[in-house]
mmCIF file of C-alpha atoms in Angstrom:
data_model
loop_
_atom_site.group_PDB
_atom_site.id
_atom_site.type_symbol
_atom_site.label_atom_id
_atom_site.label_comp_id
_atom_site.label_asym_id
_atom_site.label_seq_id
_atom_site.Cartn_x
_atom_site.Cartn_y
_atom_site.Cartn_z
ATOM 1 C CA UNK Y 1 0.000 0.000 0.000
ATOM 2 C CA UNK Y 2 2.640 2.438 0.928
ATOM 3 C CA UNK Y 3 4.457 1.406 -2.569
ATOM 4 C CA UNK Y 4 1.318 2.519 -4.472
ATOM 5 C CA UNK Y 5 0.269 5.417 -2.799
ATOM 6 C CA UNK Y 6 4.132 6.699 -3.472
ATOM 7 C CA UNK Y 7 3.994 5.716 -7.333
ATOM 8 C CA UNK Y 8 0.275 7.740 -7.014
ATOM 9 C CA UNK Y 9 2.519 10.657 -5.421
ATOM 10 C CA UNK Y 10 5.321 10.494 -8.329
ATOM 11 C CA UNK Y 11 2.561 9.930 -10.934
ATOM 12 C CA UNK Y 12 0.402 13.467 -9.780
ATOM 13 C CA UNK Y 13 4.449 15.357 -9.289
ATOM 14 C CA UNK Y 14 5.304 14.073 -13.463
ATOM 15 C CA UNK Y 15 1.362 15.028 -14.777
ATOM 16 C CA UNK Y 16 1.664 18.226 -13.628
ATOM 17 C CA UNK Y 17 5.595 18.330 -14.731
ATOM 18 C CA UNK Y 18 4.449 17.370 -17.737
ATOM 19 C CA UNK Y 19 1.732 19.645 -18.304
ATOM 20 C CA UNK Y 20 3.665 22.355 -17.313
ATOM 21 C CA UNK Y 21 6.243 21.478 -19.728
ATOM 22 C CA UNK Y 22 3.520 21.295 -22.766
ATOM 23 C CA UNK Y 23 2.306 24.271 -21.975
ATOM 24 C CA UNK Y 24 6.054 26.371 -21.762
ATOM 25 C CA UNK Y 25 5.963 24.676 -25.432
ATOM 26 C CA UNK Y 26 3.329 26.634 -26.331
ATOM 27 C CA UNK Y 27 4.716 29.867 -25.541
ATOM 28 C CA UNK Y 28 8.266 28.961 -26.988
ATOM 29 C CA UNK Y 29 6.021 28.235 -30.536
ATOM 30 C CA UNK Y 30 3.739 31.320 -29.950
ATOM 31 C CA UNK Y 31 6.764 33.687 -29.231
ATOM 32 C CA UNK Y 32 8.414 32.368 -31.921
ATOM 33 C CA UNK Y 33 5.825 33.354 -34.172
ATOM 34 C CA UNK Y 34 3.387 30.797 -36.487
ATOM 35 C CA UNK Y 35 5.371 30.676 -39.785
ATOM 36 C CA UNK Y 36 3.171 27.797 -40.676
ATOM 37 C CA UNK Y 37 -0.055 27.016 -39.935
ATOM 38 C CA UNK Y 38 0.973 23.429 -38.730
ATOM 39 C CA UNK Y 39 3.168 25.332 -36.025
ATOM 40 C CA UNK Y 40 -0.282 27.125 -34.219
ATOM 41 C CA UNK Y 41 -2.182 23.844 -34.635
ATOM 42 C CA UNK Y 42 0.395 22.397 -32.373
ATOM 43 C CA UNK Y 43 0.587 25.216 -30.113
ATOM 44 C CA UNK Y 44 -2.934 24.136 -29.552
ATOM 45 C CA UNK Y 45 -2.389 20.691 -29.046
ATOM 46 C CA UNK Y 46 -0.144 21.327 -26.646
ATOM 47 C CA UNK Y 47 -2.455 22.954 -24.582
ATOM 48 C CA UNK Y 48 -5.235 20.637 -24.973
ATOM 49 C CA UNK Y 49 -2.848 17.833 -24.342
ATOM 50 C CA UNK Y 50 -1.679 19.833 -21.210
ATOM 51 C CA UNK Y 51 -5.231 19.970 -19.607
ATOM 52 C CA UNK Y 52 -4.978 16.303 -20.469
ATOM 53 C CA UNK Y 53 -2.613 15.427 -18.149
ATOM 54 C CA UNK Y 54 -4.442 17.132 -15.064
ATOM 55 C CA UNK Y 55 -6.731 14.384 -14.570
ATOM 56 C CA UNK Y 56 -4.888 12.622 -12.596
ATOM 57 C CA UNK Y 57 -5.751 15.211 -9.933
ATOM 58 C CA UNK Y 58 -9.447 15.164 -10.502
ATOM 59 C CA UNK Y 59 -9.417 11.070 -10.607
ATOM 60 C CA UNK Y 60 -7.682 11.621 -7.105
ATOM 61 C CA UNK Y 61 -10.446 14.191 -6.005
ATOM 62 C CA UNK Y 62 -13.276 12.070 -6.963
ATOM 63 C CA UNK Y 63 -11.933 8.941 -6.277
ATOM 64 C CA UNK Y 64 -13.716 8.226 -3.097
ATOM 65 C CA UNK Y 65 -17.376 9.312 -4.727
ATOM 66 C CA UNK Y 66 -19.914 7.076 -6.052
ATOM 67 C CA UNK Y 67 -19.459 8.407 -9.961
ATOM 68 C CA UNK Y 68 -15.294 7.877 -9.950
ATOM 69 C CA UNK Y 69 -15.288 5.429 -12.470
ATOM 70 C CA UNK Y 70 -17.792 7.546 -14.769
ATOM 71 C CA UNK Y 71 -15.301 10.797 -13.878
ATOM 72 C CA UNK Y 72 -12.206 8.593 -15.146
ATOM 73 C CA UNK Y 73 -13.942 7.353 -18.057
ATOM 74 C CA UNK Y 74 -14.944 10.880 -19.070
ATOM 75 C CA UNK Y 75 -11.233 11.760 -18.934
ATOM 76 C CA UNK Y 76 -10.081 8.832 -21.079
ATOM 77 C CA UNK Y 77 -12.613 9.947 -23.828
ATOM 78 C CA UNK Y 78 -11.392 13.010 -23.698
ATOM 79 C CA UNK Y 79 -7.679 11.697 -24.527
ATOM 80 C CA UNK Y 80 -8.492 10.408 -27.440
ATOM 81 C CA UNK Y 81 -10.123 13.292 -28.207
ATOM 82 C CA UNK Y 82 -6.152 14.768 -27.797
ATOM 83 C CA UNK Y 83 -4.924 12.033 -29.712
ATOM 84 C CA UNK Y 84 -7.455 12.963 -32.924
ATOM 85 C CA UNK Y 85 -5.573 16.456 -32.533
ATOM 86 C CA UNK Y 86 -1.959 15.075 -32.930
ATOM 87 C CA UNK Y 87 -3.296 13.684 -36.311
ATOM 88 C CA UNK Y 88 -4.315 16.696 -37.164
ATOM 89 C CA UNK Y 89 -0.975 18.295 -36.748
ATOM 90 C CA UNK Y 90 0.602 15.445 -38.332
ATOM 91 C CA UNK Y 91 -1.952 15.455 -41.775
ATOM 92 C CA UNK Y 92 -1.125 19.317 -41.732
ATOM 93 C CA UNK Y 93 2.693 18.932 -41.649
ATOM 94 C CA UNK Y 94 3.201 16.938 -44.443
ATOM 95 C CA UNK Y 95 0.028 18.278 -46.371
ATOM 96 C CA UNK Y 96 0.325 21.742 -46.139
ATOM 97 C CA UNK Y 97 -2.713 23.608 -47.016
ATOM 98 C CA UNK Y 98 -3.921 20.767 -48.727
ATOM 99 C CA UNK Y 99 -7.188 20.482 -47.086
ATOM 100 C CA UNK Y 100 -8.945 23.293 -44.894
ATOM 101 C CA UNK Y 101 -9.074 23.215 -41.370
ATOM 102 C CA UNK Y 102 -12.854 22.803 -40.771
ATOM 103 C CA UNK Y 103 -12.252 19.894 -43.045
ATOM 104 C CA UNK Y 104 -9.261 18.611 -40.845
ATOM 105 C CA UNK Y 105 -11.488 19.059 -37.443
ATOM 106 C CA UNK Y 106 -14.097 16.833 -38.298
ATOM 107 C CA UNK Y 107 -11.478 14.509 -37.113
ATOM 108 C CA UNK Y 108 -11.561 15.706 -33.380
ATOM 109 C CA UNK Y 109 -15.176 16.856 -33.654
ATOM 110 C CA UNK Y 110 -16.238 13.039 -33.905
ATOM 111 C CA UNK Y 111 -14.448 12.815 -30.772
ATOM 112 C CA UNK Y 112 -15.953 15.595 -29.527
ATOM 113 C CA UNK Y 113 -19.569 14.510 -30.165
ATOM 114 C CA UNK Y 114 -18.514 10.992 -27.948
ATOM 115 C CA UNK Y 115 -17.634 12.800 -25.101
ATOM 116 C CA UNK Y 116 -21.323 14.537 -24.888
ATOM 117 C CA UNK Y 117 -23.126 11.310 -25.550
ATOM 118 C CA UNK Y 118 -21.054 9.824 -22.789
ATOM 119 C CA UNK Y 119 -21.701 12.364 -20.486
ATOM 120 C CA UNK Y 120 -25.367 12.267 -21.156
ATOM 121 C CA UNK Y 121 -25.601 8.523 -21.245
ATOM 122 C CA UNK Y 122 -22.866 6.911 -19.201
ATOM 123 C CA UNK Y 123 -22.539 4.154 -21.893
ATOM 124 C CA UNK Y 124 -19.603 2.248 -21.846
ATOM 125 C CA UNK Y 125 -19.870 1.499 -25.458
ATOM 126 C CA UNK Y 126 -18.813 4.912 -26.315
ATOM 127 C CA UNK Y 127 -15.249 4.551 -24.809
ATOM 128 C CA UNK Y 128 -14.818 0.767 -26.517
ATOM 129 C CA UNK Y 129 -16.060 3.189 -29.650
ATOM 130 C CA UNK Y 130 -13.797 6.140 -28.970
ATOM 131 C CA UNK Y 131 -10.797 3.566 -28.080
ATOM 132 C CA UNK Y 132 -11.481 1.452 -31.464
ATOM 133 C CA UNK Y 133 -11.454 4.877 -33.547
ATOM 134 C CA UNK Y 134 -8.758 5.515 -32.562
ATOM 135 C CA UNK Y 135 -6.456 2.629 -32.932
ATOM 136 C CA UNK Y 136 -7.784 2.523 -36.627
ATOM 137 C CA UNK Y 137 -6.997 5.928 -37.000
ATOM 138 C CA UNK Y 138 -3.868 6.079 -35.937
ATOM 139 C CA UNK Y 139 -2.491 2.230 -37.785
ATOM 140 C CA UNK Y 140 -4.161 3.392 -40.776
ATOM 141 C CA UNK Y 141 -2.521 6.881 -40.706
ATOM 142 C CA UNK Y 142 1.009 5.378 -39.002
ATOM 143 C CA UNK Y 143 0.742 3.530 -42.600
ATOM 144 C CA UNK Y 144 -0.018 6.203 -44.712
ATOM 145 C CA UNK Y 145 2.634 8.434 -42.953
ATOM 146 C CA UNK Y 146 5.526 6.169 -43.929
ATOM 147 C CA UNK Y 147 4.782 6.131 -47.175
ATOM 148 C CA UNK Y 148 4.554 9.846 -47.900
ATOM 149 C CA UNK Y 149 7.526 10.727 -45.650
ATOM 150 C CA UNK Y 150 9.354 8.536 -47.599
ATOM 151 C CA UNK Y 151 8.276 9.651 -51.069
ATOM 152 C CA UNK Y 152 8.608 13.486 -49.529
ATOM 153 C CA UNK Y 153 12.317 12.189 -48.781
ATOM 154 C CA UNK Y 154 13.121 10.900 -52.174
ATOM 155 C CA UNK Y 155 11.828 14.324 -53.601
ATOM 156 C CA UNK Y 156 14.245 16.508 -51.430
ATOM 157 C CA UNK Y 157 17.191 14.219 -52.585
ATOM 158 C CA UNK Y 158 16.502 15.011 -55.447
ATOM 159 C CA UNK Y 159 15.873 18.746 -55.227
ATOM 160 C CA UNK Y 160 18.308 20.022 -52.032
ATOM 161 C CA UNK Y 161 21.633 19.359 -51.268
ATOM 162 C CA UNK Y 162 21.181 19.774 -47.370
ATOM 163 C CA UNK Y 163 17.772 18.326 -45.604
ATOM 164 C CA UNK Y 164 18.296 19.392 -42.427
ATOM 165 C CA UNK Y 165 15.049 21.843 -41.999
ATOM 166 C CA UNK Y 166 13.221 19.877 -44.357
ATOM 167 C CA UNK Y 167 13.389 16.050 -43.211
ATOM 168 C CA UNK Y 168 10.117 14.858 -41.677
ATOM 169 C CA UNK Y 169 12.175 11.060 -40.450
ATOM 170 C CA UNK Y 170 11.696 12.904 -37.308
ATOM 171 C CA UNK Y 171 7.735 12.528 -37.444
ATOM 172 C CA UNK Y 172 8.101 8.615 -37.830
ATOM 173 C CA UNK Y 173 10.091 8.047 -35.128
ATOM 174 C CA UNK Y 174 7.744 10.362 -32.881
ATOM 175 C CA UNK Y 175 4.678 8.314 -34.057
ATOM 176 C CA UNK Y 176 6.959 4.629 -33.671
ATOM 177 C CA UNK Y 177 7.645 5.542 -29.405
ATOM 178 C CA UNK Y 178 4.045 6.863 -29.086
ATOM 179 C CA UNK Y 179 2.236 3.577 -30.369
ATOM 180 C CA UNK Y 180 4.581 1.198 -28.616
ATOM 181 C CA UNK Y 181 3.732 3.009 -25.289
ATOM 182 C CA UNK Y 182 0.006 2.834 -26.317
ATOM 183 C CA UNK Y 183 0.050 -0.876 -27.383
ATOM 184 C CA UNK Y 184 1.706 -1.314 -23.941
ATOM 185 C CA UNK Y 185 -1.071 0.624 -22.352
ATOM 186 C CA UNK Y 186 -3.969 -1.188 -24.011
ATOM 187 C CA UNK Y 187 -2.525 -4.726 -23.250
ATOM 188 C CA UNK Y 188 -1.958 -4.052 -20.048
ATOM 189 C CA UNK Y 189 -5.496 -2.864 -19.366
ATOM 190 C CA UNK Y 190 -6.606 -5.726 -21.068
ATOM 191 C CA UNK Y 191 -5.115 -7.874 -18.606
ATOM 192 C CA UNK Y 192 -5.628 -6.022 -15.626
ATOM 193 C CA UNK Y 193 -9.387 -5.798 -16.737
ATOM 194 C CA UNK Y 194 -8.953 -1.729 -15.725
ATOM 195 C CA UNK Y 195 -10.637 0.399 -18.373
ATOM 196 C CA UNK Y 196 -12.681 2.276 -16.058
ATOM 197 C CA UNK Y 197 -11.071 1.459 -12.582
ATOM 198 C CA UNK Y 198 -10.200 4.163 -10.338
ATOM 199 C CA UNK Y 199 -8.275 1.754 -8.287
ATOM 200 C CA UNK Y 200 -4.764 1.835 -8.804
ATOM 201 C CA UNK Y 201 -2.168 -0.990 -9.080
ATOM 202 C CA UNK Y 202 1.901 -1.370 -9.552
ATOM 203 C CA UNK Y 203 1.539 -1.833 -13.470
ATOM 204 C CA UNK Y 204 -0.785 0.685 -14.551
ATOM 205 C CA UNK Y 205 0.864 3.291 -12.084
ATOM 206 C CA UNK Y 206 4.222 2.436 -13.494
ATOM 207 C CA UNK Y 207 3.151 3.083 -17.177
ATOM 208 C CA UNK Y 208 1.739 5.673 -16.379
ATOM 209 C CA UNK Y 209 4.533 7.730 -15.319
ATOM 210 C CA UNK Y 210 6.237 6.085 -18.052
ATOM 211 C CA UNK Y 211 4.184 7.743 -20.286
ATOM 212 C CA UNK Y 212 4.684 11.063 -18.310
ATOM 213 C CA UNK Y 213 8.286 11.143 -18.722
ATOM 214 C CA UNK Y 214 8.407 9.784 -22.188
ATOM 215 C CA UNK Y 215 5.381 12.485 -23.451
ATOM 216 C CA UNK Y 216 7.261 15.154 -21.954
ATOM 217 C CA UNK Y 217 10.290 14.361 -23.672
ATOM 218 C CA UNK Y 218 8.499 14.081 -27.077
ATOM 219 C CA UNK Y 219 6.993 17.303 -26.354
ATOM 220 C CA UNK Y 220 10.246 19.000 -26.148
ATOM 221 C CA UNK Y 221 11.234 17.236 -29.135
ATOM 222 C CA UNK Y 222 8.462 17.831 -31.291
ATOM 223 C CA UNK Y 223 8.513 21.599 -30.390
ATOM 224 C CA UNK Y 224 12.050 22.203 -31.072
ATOM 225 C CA UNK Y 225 11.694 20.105 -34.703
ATOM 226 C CA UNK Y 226 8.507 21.568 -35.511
ATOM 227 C CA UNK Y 227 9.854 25.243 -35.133
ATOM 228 C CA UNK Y 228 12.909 24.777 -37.207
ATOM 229 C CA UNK Y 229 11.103 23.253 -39.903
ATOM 230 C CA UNK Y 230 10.830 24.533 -43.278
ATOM 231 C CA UNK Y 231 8.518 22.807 -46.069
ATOM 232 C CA UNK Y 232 9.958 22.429 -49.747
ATOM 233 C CA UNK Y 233 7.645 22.962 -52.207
ATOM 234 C CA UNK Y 234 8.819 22.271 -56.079
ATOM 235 C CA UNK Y 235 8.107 25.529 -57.998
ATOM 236 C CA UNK Y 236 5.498 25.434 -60.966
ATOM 237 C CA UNK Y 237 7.966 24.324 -64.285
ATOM 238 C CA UNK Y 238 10.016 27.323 -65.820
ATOM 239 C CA UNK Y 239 9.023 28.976 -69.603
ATOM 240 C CA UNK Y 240 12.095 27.233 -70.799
ATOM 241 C CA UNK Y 241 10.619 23.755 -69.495
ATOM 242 C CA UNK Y 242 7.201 23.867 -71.248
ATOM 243 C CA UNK Y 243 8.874 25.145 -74.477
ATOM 244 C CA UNK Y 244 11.344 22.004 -74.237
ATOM 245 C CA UNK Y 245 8.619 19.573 -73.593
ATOM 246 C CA UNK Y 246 6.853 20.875 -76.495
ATOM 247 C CA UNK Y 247 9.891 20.062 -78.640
ATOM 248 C CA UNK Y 248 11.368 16.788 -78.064
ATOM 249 C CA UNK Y 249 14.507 17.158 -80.524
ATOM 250 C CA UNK Y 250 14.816 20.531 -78.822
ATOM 251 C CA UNK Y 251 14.780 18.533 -75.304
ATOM 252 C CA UNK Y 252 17.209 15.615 -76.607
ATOM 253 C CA UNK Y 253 19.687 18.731 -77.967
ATOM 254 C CA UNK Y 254 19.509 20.945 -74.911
ATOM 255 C CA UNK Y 255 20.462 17.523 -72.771
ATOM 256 C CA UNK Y 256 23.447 15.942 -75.003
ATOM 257 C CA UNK Y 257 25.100 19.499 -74.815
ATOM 258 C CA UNK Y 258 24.290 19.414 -70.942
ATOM 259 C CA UNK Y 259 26.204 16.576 -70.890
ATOM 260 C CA UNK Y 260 28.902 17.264 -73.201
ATOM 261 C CA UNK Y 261 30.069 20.426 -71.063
ATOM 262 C CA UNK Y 262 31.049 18.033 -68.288
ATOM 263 C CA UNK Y 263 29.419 19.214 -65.733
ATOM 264 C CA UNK Y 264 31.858 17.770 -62.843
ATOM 265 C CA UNK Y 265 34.639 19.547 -64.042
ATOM 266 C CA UNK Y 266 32.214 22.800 -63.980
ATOM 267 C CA UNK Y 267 30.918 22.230 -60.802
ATOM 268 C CA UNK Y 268 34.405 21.855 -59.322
ATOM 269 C CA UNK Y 269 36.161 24.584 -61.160
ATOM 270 C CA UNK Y 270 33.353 27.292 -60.531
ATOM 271 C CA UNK Y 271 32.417 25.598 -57.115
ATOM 272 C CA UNK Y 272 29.477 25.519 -56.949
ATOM 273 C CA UNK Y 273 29.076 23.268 -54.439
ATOM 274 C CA UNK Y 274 30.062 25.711 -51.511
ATOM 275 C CA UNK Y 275 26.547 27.139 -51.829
ATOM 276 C CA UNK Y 276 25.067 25.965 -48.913
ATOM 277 C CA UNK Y 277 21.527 26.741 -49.904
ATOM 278 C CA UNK Y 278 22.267 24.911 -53.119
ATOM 279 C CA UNK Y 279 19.280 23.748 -54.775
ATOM 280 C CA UNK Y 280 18.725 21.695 -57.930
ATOM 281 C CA UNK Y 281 16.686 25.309 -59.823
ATOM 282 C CA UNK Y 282 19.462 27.492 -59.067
ATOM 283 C CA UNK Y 283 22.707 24.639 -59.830
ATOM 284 C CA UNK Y 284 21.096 24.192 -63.370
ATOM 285 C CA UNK Y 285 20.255 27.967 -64.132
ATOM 286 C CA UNK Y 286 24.375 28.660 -62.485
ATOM 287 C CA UNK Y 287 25.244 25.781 -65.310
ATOM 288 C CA UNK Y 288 22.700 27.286 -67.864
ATOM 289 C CA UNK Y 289 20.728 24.215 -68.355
ATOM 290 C CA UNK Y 290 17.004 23.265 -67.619
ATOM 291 C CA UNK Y 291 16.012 21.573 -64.058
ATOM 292 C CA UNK Y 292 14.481 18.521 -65.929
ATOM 293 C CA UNK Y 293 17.754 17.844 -68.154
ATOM 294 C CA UNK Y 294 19.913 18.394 -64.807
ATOM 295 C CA UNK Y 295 18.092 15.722 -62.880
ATOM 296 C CA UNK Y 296 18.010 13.028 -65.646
ATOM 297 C CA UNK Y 297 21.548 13.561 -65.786
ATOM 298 C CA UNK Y 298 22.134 12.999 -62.301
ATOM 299 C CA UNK Y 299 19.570 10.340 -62.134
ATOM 300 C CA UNK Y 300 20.015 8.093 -65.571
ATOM 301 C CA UNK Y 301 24.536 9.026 -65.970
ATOM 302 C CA UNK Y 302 25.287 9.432 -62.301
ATOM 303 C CA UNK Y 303 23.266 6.688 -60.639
ATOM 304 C CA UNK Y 304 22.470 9.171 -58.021
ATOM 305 C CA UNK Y 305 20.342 11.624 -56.250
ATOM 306 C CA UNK Y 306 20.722 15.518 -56.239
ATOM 307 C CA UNK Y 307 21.315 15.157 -52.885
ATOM 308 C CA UNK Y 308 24.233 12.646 -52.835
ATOM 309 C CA UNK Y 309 25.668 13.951 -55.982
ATOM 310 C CA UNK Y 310 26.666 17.309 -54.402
ATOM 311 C CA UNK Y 311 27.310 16.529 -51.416
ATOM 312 C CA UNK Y 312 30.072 14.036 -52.735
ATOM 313 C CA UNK Y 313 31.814 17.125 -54.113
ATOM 314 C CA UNK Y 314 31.467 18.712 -50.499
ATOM 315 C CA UNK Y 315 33.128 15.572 -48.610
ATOM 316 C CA UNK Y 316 35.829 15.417 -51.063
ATOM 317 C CA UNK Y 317 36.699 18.936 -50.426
ATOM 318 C CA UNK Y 318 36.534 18.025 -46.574
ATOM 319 C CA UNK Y 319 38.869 15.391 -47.045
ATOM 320 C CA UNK Y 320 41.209 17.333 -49.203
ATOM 321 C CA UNK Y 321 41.444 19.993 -46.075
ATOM 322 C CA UNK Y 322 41.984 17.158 -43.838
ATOM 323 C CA UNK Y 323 44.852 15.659 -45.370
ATOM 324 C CA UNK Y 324 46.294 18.812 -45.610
ATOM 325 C CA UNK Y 325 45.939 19.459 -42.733
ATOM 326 C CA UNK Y 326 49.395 18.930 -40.236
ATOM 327 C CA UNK Y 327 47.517 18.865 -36.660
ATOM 328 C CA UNK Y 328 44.484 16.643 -36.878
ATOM 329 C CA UNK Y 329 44.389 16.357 -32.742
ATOM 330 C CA UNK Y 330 42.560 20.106 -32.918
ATOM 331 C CA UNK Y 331 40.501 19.527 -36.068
ATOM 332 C CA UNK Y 332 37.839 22.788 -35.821
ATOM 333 C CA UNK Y 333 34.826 20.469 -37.975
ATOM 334 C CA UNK Y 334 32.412 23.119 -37.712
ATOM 335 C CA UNK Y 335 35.124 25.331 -40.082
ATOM 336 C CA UNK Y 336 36.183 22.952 -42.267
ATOM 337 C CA UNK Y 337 32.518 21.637 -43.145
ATOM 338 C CA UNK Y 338 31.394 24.991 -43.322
ATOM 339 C CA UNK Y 339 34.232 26.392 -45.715
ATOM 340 C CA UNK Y 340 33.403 22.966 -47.901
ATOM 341 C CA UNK Y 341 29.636 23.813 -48.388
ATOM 342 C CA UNK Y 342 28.179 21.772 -45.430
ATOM 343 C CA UNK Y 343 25.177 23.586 -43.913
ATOM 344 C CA UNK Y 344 25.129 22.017 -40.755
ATOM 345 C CA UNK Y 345 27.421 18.662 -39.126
ATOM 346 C CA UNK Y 346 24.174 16.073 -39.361
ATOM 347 C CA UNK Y 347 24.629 16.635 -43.120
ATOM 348 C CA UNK Y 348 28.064 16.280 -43.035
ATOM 349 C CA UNK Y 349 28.023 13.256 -40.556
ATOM 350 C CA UNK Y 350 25.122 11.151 -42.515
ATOM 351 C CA UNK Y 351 27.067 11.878 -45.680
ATOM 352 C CA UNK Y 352 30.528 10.901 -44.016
ATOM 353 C CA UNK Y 353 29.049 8.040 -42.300
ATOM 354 C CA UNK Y 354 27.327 6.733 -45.532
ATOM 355 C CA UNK Y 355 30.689 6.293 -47.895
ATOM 356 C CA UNK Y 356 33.134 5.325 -44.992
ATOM 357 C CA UNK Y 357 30.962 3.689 -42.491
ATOM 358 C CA UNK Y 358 32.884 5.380 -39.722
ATOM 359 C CA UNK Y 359 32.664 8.072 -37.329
ATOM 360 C CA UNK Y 360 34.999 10.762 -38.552
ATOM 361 C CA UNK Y 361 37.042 10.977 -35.296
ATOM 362 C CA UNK Y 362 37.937 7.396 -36.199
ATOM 363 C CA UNK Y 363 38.559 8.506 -39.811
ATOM 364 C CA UNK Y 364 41.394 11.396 -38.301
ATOM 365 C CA UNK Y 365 42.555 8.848 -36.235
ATOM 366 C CA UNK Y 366 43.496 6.237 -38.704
ATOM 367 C CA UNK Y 367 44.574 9.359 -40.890
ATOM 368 C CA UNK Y 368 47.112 10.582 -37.972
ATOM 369 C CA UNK Y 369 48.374 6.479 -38.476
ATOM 370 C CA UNK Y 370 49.068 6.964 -41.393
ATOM 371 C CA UNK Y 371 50.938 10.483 -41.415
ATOM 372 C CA UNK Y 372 52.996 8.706 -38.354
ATOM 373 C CA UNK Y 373 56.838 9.555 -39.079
ATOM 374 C CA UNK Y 374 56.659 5.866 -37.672
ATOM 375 C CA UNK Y 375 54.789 4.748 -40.001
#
């Protein structure tokens, strides 16, 4: 008894933590300033999700009365009523203006509608309703999600060379924690037969300030990814594109003299490369081609991506610096990567890790080996 009521204590101390934490989110997005609409949907969330977390407190208050387990119930409806508004966020960040938002709050609004019958009826269906809702929903989605991120991916390869501000991997992961914690939760309360029980025991207590500590967390995370993030959007085809698709001999000309110029040897000797906001418009008006010929080249001669293909010519001017340089113990990385074009050291570090397979402090080290008098 004494071992509950003390995992009751440390549950209340992380909800309201927690809460507290959602809600200094909010303010960090709102003084910030909405760029996106995405970003003040999820300052909402956040304080939605905040209020969420409070209930613990009122389940506590009302524990001892004759309507607790109606009270808790009411609070678990309105949870998933939460979770329906983390999907919105989610369908808005990687469909940007695609739909409207009364059309994207239908979503909670069902959700909405569940927690008035309940209160009005006290039907236990509605929570086995709400609950199955939402684990279709959010499979379903979770599904759908993978997909586009990775199709979304694959288009920024192929139009950036740096995807720091633009990668939504980030999302995927977010969504992978959240549903193992909420399998865990549903099995458990399978087992323990506790859907509606205000009475506590060691298991659920424990996941629940699991889930406190790990929601907080992804709070923090989310916040600080969703304010830094920028969404690409290819621009509508250039006068110079329609004409060329128009033309096909034009198209097959304009290309073969694309290629013919050698565009490695331009790209290194102009340097292009050390554009950090290099995109694949600008790199094929700099090289006085068309965007379309560009990428088949890349694609169909190069056996690469945009992406990889300039960022190759970045890491080979990293390496060049290295190996010239005489003390690699004090190697400055954030100069060197930023004198070679890098944009930030996750780009630089995926990139390096991808062709050597190493860390690049093991890379110096085997490279001090080597330039060993002892050697």
């Amino acid at each position: 008894m004494i071992q509950t009521d003390f995992y009751v204590l440390t549950l209340c101390f992380l909800s309201g933590t927690t809460a507290c934490l959602m809600l200094l989110c909010h303010f960090m997005l709102k003084r910030k300033g909405y760029k996106y609409r995405f970003q003040k949907i999820l300052s909402v969330v956040l304080c939605c999700h905040a209020l969420a977390f409070f209930n613990n407190y009122f389940v506590m208050l009302f524990g001892k009365s004759e309507n607790a387990d109606f009270i808790n119930t009411l609070f678990l409806t309105y949870d998933f009523c939460v979770s329906s508004l983390w999907i919105v966020f989610i369908i808005d960040l990687i469909s940007p203006k695609l739909y409207k938002l009364k059309h994207l709050l239908t979503i909670p609004g069902t959700f909405v509608l569940s927690i008035i019958i309940y209160a009005i009826t006290g039907s236990d269906y509605i929570y086995f309703f709400d609950l199955s809702l939402t684990c279709l929903l959010v499979i379903v989605f979770y599904i759908i999600l993978e997909i586009r991120v990775k199709r979304y991916t694959s288009t920024l390869k192929q139009n950036i060379s740096d995807l720091q501000y633009f990668d939504l991997q980030w999302v995927c992961v977010v969504l992978r924690v959240l549903l193992v914690m909420a399998s865990v939760w549903i099995a458990e309360s399978i087992v323990q037969k506790s859907w509606f029980s205000t009475e506590h025991n060691s298991n659920n207590l424990i996941i629940d300030i699991l889930w406190c500590l790990i929601a907080g967390i992804v709070a923090l995370y989310i916040t600080k990814s969703a304010m830094n993030q920028q969404i690409y959007t290819i621009n509508s085809e250039s006068k110079d594109t329609n004409k060329a698709n128009d033309n096909p001999s034009q198209e097959k000309a304009y290309y073969a003299k694309a290629i013919k110029q050698n565009i490695d040897e331009i790209i290194l000797s102009k340097q292009y490369y050390l554009n950090k906001d290099l995109s694949l418009n600008s790199l094929a008006s700099l090289l006085g081609t068309n965007r379309q010929y560009l990428s088949s080249y890349i694609k169909n001669i190069k056996h690469s991506t945009f992406y990889d293909y300039v960022n190759e010519f970045r890491l080979s001017s990293v390496l060049e610096k290295l190996n010239a340089t005489d003390n690699l113990k004090q190697v400055d990385w954030e100069e060197i990567i930023g004198s070679c074009g890098f944009n930030s050291y996750s780009t630089f570090l995926r990139v390096f890790k991808k062709r050597f397979k190493m860390l690049p402090s093991k890379y110096v080290k085997e490279l001090q080996k080597s330039k060993s008098p002892d050697k």
